[in-house]
Short mmCIF file of C-alpha atoms in Angstrom, two decimals:
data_model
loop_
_atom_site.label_atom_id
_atom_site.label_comp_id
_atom_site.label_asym_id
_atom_site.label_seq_id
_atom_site.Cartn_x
_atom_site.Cartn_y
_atom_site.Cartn_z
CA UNK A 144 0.18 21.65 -2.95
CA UNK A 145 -0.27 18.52 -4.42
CA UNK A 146 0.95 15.26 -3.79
CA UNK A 147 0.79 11.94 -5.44
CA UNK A 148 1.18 8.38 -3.89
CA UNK A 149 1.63 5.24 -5.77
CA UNK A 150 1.05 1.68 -5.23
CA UNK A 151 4.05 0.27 -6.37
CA UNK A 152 3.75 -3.25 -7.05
CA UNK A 153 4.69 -5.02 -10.17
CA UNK A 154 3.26 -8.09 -8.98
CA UNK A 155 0.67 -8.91 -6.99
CA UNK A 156 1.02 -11.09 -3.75
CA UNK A 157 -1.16 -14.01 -3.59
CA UNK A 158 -3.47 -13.37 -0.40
CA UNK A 159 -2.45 -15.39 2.58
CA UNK A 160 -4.43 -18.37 3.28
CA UNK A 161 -6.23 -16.94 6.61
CA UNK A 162 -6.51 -19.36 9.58
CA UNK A 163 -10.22 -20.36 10.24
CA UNK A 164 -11.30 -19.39 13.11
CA UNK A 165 -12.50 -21.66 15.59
CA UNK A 166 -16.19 -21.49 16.64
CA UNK A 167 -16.60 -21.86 20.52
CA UNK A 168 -19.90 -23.58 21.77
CA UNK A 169 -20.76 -21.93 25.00
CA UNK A 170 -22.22 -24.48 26.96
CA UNK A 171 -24.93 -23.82 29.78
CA UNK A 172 -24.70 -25.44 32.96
CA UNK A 173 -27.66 -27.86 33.70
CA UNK A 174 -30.42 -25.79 35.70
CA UNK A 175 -30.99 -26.40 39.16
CA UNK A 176 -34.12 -28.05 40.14
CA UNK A 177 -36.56 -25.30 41.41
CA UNK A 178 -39.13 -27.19 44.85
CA UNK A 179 -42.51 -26.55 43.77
CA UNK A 180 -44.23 -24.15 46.44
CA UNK A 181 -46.38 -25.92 48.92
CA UNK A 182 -49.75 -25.29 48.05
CA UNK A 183 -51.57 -22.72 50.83
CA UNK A 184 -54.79 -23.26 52.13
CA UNK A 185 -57.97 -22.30 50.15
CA UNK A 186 -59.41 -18.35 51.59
CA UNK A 187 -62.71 -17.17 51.12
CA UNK A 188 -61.80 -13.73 49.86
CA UNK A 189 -64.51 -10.64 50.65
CA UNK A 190 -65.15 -9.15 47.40
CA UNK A 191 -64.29 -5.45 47.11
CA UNK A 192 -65.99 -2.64 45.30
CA UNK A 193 -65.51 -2.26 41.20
CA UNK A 194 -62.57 0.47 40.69
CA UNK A 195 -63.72 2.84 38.48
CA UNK A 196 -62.17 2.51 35.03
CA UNK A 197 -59.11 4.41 34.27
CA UNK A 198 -59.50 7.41 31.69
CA UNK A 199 -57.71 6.73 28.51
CA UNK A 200 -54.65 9.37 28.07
CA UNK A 201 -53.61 10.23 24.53
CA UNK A 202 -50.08 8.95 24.39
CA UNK A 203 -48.01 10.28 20.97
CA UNK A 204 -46.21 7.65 19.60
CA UNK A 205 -42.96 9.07 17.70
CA UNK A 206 -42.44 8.91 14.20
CA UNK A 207 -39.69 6.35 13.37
CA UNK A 208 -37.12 9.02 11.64
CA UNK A 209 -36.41 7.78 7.79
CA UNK A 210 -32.60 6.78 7.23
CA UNK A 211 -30.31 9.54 5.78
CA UNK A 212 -29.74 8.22 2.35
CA UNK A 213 -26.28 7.62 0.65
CA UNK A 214 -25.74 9.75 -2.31
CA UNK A 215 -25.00 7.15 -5.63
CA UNK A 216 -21.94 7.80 -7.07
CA UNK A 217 -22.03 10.02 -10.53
CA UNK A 218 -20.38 8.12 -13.47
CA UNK A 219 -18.63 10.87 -15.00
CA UNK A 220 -17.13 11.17 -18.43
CA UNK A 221 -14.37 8.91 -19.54
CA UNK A 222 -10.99 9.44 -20.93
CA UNK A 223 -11.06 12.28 -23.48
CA UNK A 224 -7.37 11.08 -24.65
CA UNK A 225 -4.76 8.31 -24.60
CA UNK A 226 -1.55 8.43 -25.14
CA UNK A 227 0.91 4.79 -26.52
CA UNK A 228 3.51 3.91 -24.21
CA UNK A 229 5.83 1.46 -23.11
CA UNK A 230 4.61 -2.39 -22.53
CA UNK A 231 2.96 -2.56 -18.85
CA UNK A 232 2.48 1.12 -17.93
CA UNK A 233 3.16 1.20 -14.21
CA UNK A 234 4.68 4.67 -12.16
CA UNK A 235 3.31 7.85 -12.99
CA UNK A 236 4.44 11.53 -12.06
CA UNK A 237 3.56 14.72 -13.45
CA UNK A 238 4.74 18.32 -13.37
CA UNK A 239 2.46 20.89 -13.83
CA UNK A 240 5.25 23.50 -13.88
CA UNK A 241 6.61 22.28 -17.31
CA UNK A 242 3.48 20.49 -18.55
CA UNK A 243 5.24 16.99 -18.56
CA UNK A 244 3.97 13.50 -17.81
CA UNK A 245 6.16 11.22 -16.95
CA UNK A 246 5.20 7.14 -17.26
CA UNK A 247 6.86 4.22 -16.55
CA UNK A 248 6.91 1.08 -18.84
CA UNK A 249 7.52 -2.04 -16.61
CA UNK A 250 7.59 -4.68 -19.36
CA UNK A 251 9.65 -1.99 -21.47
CA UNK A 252 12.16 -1.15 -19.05
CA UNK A 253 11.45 2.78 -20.67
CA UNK A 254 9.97 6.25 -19.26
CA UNK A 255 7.96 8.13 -21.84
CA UNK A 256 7.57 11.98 -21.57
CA UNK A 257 4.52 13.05 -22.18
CA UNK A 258 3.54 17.10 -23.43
CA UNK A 259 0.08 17.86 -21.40
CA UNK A 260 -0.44 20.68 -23.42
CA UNK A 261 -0.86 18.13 -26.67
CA UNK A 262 -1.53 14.92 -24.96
CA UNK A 263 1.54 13.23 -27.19
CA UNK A 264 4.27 11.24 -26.07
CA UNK A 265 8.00 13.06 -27.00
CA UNK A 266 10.74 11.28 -25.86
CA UNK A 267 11.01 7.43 -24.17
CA UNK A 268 13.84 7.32 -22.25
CA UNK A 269 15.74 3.33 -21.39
CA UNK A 270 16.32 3.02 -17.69
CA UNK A 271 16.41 -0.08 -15.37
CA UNK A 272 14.32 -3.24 -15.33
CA UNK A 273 11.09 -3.45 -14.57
CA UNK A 274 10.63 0.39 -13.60
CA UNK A 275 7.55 1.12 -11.04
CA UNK A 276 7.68 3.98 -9.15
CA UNK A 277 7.86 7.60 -10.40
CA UNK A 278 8.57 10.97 -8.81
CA UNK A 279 9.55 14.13 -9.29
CA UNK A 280 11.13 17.51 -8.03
CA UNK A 281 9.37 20.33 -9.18
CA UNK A 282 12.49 22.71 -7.53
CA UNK A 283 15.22 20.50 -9.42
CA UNK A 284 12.84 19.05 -11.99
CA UNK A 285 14.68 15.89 -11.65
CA UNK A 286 12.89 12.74 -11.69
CA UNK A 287 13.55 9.55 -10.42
CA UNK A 288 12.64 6.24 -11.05
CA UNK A 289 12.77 2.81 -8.95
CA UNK A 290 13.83 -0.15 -11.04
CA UNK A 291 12.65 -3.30 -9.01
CA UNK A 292 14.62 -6.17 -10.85
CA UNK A 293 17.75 -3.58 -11.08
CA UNK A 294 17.84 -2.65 -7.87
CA UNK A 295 18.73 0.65 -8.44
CA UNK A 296 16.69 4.64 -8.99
CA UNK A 297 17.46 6.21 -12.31
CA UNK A 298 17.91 10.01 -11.95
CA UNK A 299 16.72 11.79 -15.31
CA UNK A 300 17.93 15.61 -16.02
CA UNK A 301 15.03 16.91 -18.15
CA UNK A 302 16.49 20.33 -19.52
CA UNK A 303 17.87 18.65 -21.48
CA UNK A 304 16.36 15.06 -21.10
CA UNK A 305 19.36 12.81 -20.09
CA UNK A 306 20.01 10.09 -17.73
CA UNK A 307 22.37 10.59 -14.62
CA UNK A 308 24.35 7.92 -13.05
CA UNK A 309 22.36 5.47 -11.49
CA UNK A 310 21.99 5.09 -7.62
CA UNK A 311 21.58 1.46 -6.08
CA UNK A 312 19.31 0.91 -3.67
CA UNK A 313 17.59 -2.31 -1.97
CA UNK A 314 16.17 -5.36 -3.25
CA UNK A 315 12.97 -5.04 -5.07
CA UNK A 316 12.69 -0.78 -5.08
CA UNK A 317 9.15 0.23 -5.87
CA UNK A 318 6.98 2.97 -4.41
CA UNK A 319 9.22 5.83 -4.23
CA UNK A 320 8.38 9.78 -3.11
CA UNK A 321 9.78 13.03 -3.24
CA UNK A 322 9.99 15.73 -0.60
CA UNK A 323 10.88 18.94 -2.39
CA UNK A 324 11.46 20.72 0.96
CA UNK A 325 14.25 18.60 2.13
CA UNK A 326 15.75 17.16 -1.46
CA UNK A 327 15.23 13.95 -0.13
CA UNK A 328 14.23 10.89 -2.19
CA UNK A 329 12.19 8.17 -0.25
CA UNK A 330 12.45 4.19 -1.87
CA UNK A 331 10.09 1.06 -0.52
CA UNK A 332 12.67 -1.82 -0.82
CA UNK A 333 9.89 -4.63 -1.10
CA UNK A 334 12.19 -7.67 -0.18
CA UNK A 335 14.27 -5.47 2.27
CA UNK A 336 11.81 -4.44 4.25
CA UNK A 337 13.78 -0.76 4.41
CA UNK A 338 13.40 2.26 2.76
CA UNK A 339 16.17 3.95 1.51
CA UNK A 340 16.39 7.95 2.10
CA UNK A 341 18.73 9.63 -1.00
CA UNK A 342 19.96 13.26 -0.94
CA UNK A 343 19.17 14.42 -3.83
CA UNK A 344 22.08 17.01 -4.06
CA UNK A 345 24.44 14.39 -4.42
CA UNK A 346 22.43 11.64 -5.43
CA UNK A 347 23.27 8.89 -3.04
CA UNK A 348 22.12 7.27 -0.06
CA UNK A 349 22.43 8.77 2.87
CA UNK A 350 20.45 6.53 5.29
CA UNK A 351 18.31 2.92 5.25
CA UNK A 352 15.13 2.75 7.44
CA UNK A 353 13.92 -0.75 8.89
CA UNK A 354 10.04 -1.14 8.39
CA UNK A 355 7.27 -3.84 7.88
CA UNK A 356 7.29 -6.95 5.69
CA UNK A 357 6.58 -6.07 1.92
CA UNK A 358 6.66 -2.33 1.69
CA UNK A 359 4.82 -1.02 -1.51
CA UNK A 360 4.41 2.54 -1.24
CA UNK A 361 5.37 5.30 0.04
CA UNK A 362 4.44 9.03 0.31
CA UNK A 363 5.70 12.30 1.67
CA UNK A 364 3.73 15.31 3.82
CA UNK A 365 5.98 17.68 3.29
CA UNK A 366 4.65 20.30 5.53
CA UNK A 367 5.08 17.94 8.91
CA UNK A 368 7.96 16.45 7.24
CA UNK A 369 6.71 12.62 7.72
CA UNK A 370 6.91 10.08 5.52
CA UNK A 371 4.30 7.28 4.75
CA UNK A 372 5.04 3.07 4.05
CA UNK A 373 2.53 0.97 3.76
CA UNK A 374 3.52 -2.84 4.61
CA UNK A 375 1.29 -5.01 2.35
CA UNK A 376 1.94 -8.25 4.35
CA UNK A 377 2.63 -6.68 7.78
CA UNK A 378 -1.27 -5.33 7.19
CA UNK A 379 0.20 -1.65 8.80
CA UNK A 380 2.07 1.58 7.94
CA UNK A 381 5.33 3.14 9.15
CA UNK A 382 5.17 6.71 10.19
CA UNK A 383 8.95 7.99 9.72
CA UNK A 384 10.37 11.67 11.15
CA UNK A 385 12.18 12.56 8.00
CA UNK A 386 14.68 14.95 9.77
CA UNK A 387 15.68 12.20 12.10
CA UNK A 388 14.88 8.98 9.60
CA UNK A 389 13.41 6.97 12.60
CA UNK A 390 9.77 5.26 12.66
CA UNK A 391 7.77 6.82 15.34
CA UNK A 392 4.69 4.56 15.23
CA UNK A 393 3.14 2.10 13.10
CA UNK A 394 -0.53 1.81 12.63
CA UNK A 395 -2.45 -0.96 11.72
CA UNK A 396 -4.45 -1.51 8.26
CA UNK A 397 -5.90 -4.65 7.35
CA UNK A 398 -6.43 -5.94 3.83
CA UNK A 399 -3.06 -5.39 2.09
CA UNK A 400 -2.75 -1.80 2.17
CA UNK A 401 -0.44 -0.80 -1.19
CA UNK A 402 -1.74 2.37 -2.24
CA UNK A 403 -1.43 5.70 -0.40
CA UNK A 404 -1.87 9.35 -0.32
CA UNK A 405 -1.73 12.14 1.11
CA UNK A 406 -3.27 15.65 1.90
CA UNK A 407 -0.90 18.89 3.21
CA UNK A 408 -3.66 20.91 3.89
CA UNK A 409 -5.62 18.43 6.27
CA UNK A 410 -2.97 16.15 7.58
CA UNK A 411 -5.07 13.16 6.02
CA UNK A 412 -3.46 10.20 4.65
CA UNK A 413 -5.26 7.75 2.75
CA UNK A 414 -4.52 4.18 2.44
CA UNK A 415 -6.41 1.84 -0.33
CA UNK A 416 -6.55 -2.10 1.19
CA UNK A 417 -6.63 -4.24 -2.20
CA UNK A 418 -8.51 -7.12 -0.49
CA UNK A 419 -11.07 -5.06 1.22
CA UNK A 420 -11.88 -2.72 -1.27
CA UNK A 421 -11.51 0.15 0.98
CA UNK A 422 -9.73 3.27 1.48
CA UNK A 423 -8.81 3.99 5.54
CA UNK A 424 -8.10 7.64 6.83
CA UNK A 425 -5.70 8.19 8.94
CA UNK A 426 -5.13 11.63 10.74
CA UNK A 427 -1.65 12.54 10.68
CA UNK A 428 -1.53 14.36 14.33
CA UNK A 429 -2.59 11.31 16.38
CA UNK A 430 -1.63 8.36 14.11
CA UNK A 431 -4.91 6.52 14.12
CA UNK A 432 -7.15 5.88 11.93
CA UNK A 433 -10.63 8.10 12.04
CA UNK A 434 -12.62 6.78 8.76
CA UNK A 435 -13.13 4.00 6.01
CA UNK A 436 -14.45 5.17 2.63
CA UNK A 437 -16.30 1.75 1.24
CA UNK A 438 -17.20 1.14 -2.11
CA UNK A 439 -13.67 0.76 -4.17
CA UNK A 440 -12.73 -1.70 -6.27
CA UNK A 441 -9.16 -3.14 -5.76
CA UNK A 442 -7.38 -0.18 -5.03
CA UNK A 443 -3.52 0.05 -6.53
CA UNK A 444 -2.91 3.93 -6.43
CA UNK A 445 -4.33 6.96 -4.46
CA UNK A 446 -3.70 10.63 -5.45
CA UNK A 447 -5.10 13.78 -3.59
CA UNK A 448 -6.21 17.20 -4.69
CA UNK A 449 -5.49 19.19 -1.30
CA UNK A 450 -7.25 22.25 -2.98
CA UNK A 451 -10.56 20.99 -4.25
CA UNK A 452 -10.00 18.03 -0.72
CA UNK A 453 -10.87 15.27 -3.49
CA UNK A 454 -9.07 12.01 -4.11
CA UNK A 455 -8.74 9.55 -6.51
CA UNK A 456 -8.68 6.40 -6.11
CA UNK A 457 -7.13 3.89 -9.07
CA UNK A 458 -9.57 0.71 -9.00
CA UNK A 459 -7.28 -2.40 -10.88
CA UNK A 460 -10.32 -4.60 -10.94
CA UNK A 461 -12.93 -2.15 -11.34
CA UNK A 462 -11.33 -0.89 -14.69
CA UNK A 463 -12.00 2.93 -12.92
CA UNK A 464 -11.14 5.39 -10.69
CA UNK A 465 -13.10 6.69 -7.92
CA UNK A 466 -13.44 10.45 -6.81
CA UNK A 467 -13.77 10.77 -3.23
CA UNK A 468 -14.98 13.52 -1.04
CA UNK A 469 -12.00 14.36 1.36
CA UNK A 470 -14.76 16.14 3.57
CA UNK A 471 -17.84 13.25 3.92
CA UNK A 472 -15.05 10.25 2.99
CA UNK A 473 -17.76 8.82 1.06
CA UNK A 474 -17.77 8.15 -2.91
CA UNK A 475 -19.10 10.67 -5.24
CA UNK A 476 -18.35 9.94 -8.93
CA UNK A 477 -16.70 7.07 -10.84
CA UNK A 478 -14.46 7.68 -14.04
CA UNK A 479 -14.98 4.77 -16.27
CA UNK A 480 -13.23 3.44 -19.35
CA UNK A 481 -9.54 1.86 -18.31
CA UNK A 482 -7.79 -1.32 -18.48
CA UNK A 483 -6.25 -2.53 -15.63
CA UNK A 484 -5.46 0.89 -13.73
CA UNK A 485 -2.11 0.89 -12.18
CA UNK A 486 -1.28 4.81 -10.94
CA UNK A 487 -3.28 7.95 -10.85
CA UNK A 488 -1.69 11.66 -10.91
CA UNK A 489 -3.01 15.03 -11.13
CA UNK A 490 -2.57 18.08 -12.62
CA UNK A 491 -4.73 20.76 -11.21
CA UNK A 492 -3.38 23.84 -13.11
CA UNK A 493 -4.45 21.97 -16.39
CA UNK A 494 -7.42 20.42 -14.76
CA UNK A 495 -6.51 16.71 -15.82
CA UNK A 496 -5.95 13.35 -14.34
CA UNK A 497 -3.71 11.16 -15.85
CA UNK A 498 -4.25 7.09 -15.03
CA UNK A 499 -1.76 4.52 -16.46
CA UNK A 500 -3.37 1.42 -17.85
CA UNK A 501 -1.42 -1.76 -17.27
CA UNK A 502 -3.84 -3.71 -20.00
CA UNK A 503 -3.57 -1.32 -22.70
CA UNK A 504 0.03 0.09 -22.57
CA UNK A 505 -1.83 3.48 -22.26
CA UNK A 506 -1.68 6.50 -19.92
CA UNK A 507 -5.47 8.05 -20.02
CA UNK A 508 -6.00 11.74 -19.38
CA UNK A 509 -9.34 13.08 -18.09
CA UNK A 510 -10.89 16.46 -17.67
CA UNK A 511 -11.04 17.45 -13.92
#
């Protein structure tokens, strides 16, 4: 199972100016004044024999133990491909079912379907304004995109490739997820602070879920049936029941968090903090978070390879994506060569990781 989470933001939020801290001087109350002792009288003291001198025992001193080093990150190969699209790529979903990539252009208001098996773009498709988020429905193979200046998802049909009515949503839509199981359609409302569930069977919303300032993205564990926000200005995310649509706990993440992901098979979910450069772990049975992989480089978009326990981890600033062991949490390779990377999303079957690039108007693909 695989399953892709996107930080959907189509503009960044200017970091809050923090509130200095104020340093508190601990002052130390003035010592009391200690009486010096009265001297004692002078004693002749009777000198006693010499003690024999002790006998020297051989004391092992221990070996200071050496530091277990960090394994340096492999830089791996770049982009063996790129494929044109729209102006400012942004959303990304694939399916490797049909061997199609879908991208969104969010200065094009357009989705371009790419063929994986030729790495060319065959059809761009006109939907809302300012399109971010992508996903997909492998059972339907219906995709949907969030259009954050329309307010509104666009529902595509893809045999054959037309556009179903639209379905509004909240103000600012941009992460958005899929849960295949259920049908249901999951959309961050960034200036709602909601997410809005759709049923996908009839294409409308069915429900609208209160959560924390600025939601970005959002992601889907379909086997527990919980659903993932992250809150880039509330600093947390929103752990939602998806069969009852009610937030059952909210855990704190520092730094912006606005890129997520997810793993089935470990109940791990992943959450990139932009101004840290850091990607938190979460486990998904307690709600708290049990690890921080260092060493990213403004994280935007997170997706997971449950088989292989890898993710990916889109780097905006670094202009690369980090591959991170699910297992250790720590870095192990970095895929160089992009501009500006705004989503990352896999296709295991074809071995190949696709990565929008904002600054070139590009989706990259990449051997696996």
């Amino acid at each position: 199972m695989l399953v892709i989470g996107c930080a959907a933001a189509a503009a960044r939020v200017a970091p809050s100016t923090a509130v200095p801290t104020a340093t508190i001087a601990t002052i130390q109350p003035p010592r009391p004044t200690v009486p010096k002792p009265t001297p004692r009288p002078t004693e002749t003291a009777t000198p006693l024999p010499p003690s024999p001198s002790p006998t020297a025992t051989n004391t092992a001193v221990p070996t200071p133990r050496s530091p277990t080093p960090v394994p340096t990150p492999v830089v791996l190969a770049g982009p063996m491909a790129r494929v044109v699209v729209g102006y400012t790529a942004s959303g990304l979903a694939v399916n490797p079912a049909t061997h199609r990539v879908y991208a969104a252009s969010a200065g094009g208001d357009s989705l371009t379907i790419i063929n994986s098996l030729t790495d060319r773009a065959m059809l761009t498709l006109r939907v809302g304004k300012a399109p971010v988020g992508v996903g997909i429905n492998p059972t339907t193979d219906r995709i949907y995109v969030a259009n954050s200046q329309s307010n509104s998802v666009s529902v595509i049909n893809t045999l054959p490739a037309r556009l179903l009515p639209t379905i509004p949503v909240g103000p600012q839509p941009e992460g958005l997820a899929v849960n295949p199981t259920t049908d249901r359609i999951y959309v961050a409302n960034v200036n709602g602070k909601s997410v809005s569930v759709i049923d996908g069977k009839i294409n409308r919303v069915v429900a609208t879920i209160l959560v924390g300032d600025r939601p970005e993205a959002v992601v889907v564990n379909p086997t527990t049936n919980r659903v993932y926000v992250s809150n880039v200005v509330g600093n947390s995310i929103s752990v939602i029941d998806g069969a009852t649509n009610r937030v059952l706990a909210t855990v704190p993440v520092a730094g912006q968090p606005d890129a997520l992901g997810v793993n089935p098979t470990t109940n791990r979910i992943y959450v990139g903090s932009f101004l840290l450069d850091t990607v938190s772990v979460i486990d998904g049975a307690t709600n708290r978070v049990v690890g921080t992989v260092f060493g990213v480089d403004g994280p935007f978009s997170l997706a997971v390879n449950s088989v292989t326990n890898r993710v990916y981890a889109a780097n905006y600033l670094g202009n690369n994506v980090s591959v991170i062991d699910g297992t250790t949490n720590r870095i192990i390779g970095t895929i160089p060569g992009l501009t500006a990377p705004f989503a990352v999303a896999l296709d295991p079957s074809g071995h190949r990781i696709y990565v929008t690039n904002s600054g070139s108007n590009t989706v990259a693909v990449i051997a696996q």
